[in-house]
PDB file of C-alpha atoms in Angstrom:
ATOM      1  CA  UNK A1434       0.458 -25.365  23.483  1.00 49.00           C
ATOM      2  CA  UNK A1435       2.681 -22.304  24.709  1.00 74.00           C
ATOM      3  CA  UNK A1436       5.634 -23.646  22.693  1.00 89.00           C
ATOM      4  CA  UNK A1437       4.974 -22.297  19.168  1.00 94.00           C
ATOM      5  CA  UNK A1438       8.519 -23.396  17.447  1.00 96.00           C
ATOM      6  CA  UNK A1439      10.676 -26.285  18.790  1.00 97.00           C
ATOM      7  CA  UNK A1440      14.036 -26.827  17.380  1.00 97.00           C
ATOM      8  CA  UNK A1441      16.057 -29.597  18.391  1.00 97.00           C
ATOM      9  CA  UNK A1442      19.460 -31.235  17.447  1.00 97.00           C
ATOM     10  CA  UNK A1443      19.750 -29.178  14.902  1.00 97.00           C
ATOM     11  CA  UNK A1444      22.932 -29.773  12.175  1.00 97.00           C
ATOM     12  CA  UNK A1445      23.729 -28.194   8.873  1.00 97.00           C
ATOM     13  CA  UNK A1446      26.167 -28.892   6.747  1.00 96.00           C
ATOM     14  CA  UNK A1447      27.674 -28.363   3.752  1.00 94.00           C
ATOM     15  CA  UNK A1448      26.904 -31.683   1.464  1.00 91.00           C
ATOM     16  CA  UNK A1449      29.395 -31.711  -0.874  1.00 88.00           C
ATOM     17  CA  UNK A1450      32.055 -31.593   1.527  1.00 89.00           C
ATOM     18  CA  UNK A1451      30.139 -33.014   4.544  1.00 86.00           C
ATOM     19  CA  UNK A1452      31.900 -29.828   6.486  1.00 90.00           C
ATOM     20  CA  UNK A1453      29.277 -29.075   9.344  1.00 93.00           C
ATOM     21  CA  UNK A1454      28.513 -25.386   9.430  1.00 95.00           C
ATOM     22  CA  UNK A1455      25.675 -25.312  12.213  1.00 97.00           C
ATOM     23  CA  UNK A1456      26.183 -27.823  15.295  1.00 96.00           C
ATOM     24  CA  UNK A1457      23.512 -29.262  17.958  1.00 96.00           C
ATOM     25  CA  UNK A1458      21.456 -26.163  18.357  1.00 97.00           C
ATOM     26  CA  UNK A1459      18.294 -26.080  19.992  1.00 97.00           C
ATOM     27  CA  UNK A1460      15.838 -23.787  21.594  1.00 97.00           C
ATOM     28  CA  UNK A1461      12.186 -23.076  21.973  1.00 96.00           C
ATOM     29  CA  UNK A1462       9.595 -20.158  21.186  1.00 96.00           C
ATOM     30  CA  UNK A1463       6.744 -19.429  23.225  1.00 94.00           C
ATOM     31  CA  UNK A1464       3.685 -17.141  22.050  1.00 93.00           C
ATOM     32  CA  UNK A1465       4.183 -13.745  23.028  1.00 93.00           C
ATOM     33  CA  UNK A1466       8.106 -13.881  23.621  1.00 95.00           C
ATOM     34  CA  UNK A1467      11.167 -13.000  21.727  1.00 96.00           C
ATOM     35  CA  UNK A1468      13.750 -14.951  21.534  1.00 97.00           C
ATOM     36  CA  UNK A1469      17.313 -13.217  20.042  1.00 96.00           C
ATOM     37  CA  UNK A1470      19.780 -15.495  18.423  1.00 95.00           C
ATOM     38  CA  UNK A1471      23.503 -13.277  18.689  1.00 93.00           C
ATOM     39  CA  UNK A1472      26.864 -13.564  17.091  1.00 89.00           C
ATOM     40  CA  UNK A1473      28.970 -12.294  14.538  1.00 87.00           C
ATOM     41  CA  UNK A1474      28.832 -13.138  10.743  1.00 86.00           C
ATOM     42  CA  UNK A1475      29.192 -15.870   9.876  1.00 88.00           C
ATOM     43  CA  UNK A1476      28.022 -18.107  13.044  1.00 92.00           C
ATOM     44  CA  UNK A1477      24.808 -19.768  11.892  1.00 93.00           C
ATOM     45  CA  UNK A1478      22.388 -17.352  12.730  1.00 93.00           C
ATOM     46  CA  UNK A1479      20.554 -16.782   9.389  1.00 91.00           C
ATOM     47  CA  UNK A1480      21.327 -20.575   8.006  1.00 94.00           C
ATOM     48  CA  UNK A1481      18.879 -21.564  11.339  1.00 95.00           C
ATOM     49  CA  UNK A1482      16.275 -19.275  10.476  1.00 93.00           C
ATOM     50  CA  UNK A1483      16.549 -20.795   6.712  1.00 94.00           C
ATOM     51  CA  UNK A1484      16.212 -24.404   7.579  1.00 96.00           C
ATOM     52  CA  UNK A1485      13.181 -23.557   9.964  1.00 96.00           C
ATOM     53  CA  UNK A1486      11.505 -22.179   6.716  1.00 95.00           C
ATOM     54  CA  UNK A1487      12.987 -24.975   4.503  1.00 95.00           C
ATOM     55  CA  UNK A1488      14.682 -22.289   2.386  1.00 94.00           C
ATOM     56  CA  UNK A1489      18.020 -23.972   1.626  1.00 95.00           C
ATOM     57  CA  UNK A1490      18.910 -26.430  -1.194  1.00 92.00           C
ATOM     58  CA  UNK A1491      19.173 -29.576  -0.177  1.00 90.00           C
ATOM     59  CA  UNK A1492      21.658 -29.929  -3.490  1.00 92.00           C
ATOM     60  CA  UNK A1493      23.943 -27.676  -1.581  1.00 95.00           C
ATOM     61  CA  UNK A1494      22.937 -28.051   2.101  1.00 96.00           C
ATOM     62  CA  UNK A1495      22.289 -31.326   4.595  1.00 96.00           C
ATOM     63  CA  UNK A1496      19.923 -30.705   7.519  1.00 96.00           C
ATOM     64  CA  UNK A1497      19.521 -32.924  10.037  1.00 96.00           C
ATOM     65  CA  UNK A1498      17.825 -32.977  13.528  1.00 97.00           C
ATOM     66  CA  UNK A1499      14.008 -31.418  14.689  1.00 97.00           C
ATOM     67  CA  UNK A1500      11.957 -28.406  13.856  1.00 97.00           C
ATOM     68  CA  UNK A1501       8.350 -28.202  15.068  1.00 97.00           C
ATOM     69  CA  UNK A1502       6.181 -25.431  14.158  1.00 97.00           C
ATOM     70  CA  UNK A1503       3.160 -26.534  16.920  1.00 94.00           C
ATOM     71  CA  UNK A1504       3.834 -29.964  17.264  1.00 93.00           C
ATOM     72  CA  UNK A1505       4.338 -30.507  13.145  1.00 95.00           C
ATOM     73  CA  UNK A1506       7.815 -31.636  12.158  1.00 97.00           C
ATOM     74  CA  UNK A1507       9.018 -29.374   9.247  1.00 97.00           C
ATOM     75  CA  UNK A1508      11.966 -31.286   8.111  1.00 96.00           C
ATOM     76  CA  UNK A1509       9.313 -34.259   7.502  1.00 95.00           C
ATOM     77  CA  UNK A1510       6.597 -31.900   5.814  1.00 95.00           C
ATOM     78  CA  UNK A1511       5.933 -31.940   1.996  1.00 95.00           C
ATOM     79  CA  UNK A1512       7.104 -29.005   0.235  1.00 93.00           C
ATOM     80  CA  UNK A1513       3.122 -27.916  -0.137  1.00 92.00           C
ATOM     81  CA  UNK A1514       2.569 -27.728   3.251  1.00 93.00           C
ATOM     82  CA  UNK A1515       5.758 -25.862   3.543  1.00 94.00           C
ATOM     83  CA  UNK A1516       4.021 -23.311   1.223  1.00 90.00           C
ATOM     84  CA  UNK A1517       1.339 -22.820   3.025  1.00 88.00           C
ATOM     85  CA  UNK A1518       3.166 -22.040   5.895  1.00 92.00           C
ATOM     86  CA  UNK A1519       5.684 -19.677   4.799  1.00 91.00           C
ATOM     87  CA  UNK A1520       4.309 -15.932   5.144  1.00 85.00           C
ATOM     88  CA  UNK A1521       1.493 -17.577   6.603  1.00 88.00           C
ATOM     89  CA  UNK A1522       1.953 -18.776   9.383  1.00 93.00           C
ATOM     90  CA  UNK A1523       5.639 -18.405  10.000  1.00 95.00           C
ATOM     91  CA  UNK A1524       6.571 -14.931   8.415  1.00 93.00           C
ATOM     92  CA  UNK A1525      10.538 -13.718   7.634  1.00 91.00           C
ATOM     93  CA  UNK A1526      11.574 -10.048   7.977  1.00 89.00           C
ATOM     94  CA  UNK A1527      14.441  -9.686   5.550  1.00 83.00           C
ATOM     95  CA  UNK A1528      17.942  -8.556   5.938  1.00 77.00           C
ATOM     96  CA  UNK A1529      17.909  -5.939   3.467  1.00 78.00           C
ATOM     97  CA  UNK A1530      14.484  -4.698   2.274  1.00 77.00           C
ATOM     98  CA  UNK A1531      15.631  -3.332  -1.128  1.00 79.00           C
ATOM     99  CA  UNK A1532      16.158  -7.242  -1.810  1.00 80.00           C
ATOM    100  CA  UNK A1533      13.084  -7.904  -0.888  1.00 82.00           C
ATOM    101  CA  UNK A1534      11.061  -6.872  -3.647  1.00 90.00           C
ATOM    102  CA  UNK A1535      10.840  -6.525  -7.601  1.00 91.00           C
ATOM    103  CA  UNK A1536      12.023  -3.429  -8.452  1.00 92.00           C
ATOM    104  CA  UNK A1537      10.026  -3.373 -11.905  1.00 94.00           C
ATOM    105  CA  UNK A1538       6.673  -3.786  -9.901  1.00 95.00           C
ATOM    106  CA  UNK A1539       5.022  -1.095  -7.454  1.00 96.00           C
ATOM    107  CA  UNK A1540       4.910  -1.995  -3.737  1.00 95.00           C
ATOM    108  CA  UNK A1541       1.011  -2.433  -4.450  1.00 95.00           C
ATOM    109  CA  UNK A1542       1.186  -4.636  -7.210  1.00 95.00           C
ATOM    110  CA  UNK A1543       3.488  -7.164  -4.805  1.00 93.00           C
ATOM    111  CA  UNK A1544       1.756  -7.010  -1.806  1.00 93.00           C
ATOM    112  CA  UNK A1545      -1.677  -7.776  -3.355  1.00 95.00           C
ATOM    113  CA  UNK A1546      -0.294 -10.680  -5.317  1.00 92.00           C
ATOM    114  CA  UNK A1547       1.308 -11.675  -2.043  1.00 89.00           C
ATOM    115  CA  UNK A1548      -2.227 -11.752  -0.174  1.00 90.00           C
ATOM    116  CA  UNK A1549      -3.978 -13.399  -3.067  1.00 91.00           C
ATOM    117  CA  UNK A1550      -0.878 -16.307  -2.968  1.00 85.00           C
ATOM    118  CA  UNK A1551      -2.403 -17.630   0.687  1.00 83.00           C
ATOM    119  CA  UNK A1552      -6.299 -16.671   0.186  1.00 85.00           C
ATOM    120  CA  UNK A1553      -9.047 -16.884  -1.784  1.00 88.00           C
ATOM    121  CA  UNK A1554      -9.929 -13.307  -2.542  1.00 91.00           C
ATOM    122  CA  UNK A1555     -10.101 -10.624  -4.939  1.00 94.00           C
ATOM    123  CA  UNK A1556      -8.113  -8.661  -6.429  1.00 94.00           C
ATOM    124  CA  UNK A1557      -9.869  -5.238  -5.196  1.00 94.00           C
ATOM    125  CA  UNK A1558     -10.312  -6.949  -1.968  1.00 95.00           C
ATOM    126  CA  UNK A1559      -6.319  -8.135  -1.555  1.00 94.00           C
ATOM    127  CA  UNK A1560      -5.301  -4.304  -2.717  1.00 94.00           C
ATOM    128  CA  UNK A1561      -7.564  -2.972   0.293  1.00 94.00           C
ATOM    129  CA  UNK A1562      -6.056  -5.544   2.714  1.00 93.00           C
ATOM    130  CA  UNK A1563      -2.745  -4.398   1.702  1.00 93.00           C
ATOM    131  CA  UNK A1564      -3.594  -0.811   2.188  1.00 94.00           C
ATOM    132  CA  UNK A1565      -5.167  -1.269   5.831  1.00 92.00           C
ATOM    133  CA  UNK A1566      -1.798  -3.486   6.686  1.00 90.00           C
ATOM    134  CA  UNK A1567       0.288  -0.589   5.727  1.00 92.00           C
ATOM    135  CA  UNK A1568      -2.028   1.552   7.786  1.00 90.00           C
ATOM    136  CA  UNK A1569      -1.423  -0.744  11.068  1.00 83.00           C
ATOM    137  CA  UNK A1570       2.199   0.004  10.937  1.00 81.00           C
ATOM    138  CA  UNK A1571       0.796   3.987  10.962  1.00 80.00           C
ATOM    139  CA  UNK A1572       3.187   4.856   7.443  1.00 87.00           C
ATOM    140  CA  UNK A1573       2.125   8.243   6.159  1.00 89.00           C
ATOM    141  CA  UNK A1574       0.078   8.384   2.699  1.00 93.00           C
ATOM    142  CA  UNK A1575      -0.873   4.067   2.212  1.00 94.00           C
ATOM    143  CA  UNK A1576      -2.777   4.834  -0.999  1.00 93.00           C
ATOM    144  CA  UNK A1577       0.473   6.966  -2.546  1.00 94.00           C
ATOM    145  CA  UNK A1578       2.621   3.947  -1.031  1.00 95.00           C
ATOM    146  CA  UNK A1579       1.016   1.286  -2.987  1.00 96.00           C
ATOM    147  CA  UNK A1580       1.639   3.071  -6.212  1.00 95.00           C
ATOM    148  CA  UNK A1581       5.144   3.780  -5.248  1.00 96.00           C
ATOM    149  CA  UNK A1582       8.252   1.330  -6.869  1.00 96.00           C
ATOM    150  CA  UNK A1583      11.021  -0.072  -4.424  1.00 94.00           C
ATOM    151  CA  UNK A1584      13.528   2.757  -5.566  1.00 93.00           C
ATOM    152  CA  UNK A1585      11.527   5.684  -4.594  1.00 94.00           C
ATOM    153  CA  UNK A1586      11.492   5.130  -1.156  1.00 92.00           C
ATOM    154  CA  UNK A1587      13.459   4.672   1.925  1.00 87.00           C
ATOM    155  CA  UNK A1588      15.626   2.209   3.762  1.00 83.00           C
ATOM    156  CA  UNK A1589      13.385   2.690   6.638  1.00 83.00           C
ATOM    157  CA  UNK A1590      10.213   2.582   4.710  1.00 88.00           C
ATOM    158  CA  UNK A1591      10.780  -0.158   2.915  1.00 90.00           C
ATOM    159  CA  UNK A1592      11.441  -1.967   6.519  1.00 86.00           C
ATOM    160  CA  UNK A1593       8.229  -1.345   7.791  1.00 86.00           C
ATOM    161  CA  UNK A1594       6.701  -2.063   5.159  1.00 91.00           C
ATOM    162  CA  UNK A1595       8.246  -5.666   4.935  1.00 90.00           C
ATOM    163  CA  UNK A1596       6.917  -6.192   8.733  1.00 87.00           C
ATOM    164  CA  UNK A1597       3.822  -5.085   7.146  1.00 88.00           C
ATOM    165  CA  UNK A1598       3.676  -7.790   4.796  1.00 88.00           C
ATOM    166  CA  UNK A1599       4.960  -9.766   7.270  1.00 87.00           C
ATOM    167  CA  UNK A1600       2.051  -9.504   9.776  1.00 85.00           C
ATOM    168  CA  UNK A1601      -0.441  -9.237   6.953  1.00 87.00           C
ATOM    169  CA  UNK A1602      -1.870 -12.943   7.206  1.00 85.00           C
ATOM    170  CA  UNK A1603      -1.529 -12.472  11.261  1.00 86.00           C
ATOM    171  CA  UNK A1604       1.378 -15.143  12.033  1.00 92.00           C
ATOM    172  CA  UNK A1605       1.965 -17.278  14.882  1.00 94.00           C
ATOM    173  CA  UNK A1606       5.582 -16.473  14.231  1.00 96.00           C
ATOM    174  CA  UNK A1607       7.810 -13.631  12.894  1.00 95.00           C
ATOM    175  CA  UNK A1608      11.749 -14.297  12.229  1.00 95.00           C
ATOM    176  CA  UNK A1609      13.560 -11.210  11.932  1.00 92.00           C
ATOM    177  CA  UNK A1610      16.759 -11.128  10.459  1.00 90.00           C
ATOM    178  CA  UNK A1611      18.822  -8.483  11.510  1.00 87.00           C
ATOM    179  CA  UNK A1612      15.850  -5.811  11.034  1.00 85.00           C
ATOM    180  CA  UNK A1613      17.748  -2.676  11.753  1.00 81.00           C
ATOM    181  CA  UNK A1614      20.782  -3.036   9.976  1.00 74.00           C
ATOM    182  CA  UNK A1615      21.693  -0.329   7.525  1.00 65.00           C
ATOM    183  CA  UNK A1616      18.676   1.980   9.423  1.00 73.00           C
ATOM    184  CA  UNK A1617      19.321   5.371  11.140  1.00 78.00           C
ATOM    185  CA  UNK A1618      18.719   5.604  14.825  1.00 81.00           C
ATOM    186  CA  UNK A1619      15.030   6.718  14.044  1.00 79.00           C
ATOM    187  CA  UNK A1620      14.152   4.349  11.635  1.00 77.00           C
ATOM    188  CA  UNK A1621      15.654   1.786  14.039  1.00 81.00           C
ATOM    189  CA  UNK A1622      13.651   2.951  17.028  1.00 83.00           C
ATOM    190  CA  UNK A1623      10.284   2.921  15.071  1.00 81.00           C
ATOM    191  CA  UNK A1624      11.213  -0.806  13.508  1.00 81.00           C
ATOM    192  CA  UNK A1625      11.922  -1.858  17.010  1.00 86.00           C
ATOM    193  CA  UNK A1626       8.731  -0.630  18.792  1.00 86.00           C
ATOM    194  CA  UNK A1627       6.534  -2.108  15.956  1.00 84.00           C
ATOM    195  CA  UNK A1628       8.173  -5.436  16.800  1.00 87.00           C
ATOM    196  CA  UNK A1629       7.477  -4.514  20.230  1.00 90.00           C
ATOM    197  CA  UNK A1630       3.915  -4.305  19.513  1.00 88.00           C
ATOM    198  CA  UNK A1631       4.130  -7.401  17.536  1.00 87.00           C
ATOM    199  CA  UNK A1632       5.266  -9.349  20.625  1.00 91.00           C
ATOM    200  CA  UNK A1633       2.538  -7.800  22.705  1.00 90.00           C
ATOM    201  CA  UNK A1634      -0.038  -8.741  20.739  1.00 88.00           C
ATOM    202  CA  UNK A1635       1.394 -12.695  21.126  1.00 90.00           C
ATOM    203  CA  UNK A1636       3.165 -13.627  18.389  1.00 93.00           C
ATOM    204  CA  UNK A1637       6.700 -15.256  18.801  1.00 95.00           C
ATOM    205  CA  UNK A1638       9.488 -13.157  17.330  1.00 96.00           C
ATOM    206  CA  UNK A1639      12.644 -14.932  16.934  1.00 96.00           C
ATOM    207  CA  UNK A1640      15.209 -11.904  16.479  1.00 95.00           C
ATOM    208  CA  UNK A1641      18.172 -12.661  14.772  1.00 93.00           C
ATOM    209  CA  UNK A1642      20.891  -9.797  15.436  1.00 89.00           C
ATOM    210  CA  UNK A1643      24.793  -8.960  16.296  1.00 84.00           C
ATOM    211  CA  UNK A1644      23.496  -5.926  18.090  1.00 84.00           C
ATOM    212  CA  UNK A1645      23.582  -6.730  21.660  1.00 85.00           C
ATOM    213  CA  UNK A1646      21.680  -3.263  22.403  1.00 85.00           C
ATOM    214  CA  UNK A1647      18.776  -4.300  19.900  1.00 87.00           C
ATOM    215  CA  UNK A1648      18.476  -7.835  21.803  1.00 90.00           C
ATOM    216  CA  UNK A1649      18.266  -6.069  24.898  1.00 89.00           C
ATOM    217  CA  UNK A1650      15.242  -3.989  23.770  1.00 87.00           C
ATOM    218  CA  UNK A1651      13.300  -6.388  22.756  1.00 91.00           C
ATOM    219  CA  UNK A1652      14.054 -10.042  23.942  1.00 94.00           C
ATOM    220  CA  UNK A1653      13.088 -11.866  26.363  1.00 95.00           C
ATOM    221  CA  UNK A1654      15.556 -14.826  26.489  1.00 96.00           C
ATOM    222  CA  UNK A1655      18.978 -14.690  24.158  1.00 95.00           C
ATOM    223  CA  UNK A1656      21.094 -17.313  22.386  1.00 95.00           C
ATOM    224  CA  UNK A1657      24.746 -16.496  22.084  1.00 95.00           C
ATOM    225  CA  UNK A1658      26.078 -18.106  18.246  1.00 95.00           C
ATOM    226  CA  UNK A1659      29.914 -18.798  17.398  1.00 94.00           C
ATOM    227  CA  UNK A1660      30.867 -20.667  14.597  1.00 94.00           C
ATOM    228  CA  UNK A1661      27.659 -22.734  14.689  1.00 95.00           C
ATOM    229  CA  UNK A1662      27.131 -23.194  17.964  1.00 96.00           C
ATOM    230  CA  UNK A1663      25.577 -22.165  20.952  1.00 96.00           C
ATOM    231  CA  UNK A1664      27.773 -21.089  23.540  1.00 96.00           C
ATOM    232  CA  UNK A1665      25.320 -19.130  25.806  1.00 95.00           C
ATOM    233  CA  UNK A1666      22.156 -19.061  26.891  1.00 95.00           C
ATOM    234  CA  UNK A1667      19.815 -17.952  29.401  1.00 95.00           C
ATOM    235  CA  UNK A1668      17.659 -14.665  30.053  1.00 95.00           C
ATOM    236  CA  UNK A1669      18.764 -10.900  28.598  1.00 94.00           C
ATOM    237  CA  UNK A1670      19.150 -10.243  32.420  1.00 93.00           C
ATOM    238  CA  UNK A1671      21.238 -13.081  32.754  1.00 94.00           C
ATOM    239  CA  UNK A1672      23.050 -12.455  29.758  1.00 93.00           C
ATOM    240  CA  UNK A1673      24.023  -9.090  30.151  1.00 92.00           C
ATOM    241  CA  UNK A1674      24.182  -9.305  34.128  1.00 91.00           C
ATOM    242  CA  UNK A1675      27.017 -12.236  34.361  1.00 92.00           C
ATOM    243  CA  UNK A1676      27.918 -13.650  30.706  1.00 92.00           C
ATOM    244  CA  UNK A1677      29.252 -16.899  31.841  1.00 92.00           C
ATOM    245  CA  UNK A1678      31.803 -17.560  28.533  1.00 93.00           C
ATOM    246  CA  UNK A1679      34.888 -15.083  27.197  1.00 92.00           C
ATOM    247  CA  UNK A1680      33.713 -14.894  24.052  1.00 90.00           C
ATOM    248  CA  UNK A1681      29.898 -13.076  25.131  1.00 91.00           C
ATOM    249  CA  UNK A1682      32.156 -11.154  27.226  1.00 90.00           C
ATOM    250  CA  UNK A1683      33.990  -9.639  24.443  1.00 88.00           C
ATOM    251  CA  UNK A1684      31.126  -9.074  22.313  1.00 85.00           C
ATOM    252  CA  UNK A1685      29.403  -6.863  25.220  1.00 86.00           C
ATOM    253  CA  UNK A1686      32.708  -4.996  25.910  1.00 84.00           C
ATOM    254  CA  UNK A1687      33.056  -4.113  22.609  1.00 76.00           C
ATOM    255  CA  UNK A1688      29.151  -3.083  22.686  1.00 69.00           C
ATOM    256  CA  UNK A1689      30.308  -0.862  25.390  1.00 63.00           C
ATOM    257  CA  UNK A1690      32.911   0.793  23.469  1.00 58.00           C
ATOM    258  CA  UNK A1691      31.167   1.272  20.051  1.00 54.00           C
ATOM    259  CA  UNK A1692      28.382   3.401  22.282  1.00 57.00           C
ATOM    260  CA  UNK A1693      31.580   5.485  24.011  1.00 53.00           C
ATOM    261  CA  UNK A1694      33.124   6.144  20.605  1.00 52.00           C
ATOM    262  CA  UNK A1695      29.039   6.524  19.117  1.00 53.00           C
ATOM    263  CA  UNK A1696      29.020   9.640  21.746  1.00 51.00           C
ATOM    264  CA  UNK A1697      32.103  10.958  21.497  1.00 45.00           C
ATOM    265  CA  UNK A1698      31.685  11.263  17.961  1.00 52.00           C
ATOM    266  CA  UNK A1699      28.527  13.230  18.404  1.00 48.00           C
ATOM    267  CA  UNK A1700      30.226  15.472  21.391  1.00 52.00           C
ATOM    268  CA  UNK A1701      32.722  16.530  18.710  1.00 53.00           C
ATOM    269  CA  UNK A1702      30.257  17.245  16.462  1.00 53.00           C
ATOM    270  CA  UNK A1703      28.454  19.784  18.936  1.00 46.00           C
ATOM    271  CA  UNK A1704      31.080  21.367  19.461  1.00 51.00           C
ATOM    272  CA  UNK A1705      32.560  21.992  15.685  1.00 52.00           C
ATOM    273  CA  UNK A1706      28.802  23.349  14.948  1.00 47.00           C
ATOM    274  CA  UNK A1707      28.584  26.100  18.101  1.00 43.00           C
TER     275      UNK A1707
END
């Protein structure tokens, strides 16, 4: 089966006032694509990728509708199986990688009790796993890494080393959430070639993003999201070629003009340093 994920119908809603919040969407994800799901804040992007992974409340949230990870329907499956799914195999790049982790506990301590949460292995043997995952994603000085807590290192470390952990248990599917926001254009261009890689080596990345430029990069087909819907669809070429509704329109003009004012800015700053 080519089709890893299958969502369909899906509706989310808010249960204690039955308001919905994410309408009728639907897509698919193939091995070895990426798929980018666009739109501001506040349009439904990250509440999908949370009901695919079973992450919110059902105190709080109704969902309603299909998700099939390889034929399996998640919004049937017990919340065991769920767990052994979940950074197994369907993995979740975080928003913000400082929130990702315990910032009383080194980097090595959580990885490794990551690992030994989905196998049956050591302790010495998880820690070495851990170091040759960091390794893959080529970060300088793994063993120094491992030892190191949350606040001692980078934005852009911490990133990649969240895909690391990510890819660690070798996923059918990644979902990144926004994965370069808050990084500088070189921490952004090495995040986005290791998801390249990622993709390449055939596992489906559903990108999640409001950056038309880092959709571009990287996807293969695009969802457009506003106010829980989709309003657009088709390939990046398509997309970007002859956006079909106002509203993608306006997001890619003002793409346009954020990368005018993005060089202009820099211009000036040449010539204030010569």
């Amino acid at each position: 089966m080519s089709e890893l994920l299958q969502v369909e119908s899906l509706c989310i809603g808010l249960k204690q006032t039955g308001k919905p919040i994410v309408k009728q969407v639907s897509f698919a994800l193939r091995k070895g694509a990426a798929l980018a799901v666009v739109g501001e804040s506040g349009s439904g992007k990250t509440l999908t990728c949370k009901a695919i992974l079973r992450l919110l409340h059902d105190r709080t949230f109704t969902v309603s509708g299909s998700i099939r990870y390889r034929g399996q329907e998640l919004l049937a499956a017990s919340e065991r199986d769920m767990r052994a799914l979940r950074g197994n195999r369907i993995a979740m790049i975080v928003q913000h990688p400082m929130m990702a982790f315990d910032p009383t506990a080194t980097i090595g301590t959580q990885i490794t009790e990551t690992i030994m949460a989905h196998r049956r292995i050591s302790k010495r043997d998880a820690y070495s796993s851990g170091v040759r995952a960091l390794e893959r994603m080529n970060l300088p000085r793994c063993e120094q890494l491992m030892n190191s807590y949350p606040s001692e290192l980078s934005g852009g470390m911490l990133q990649r080393i969240v895909i690391a952990l990510a890819i660690i248990h070798e996923p059918d599917v990644i979902i990144a959430d926004e994965p370069t926001t808050a990084l500088d254009v070189r921490n952004q261009s090495m995040v986005l070639q290791e998801l390249k890689q990622l993709k390449q080596s055939g596992i489906g990345l559903l990108l999640v993003t409001h950056d038309f430029g880092v959709a571009a990069g990287l996807a293969d087909e695009m969802l457009v999201m506003r106010e829980g819907e989709v309003i657009e669809r088709g390939t990046v070429h398509d997309v970007f070629a002859a956006p079909r509704e106002a509203y993608t329109k306006e997001l890619l003009e003002a793409r346009i003009l954020m990368r005018k004012e993005d060089r202009h800015d820099r211009d000036e700053g040449c010539i204030q340093t010569v």
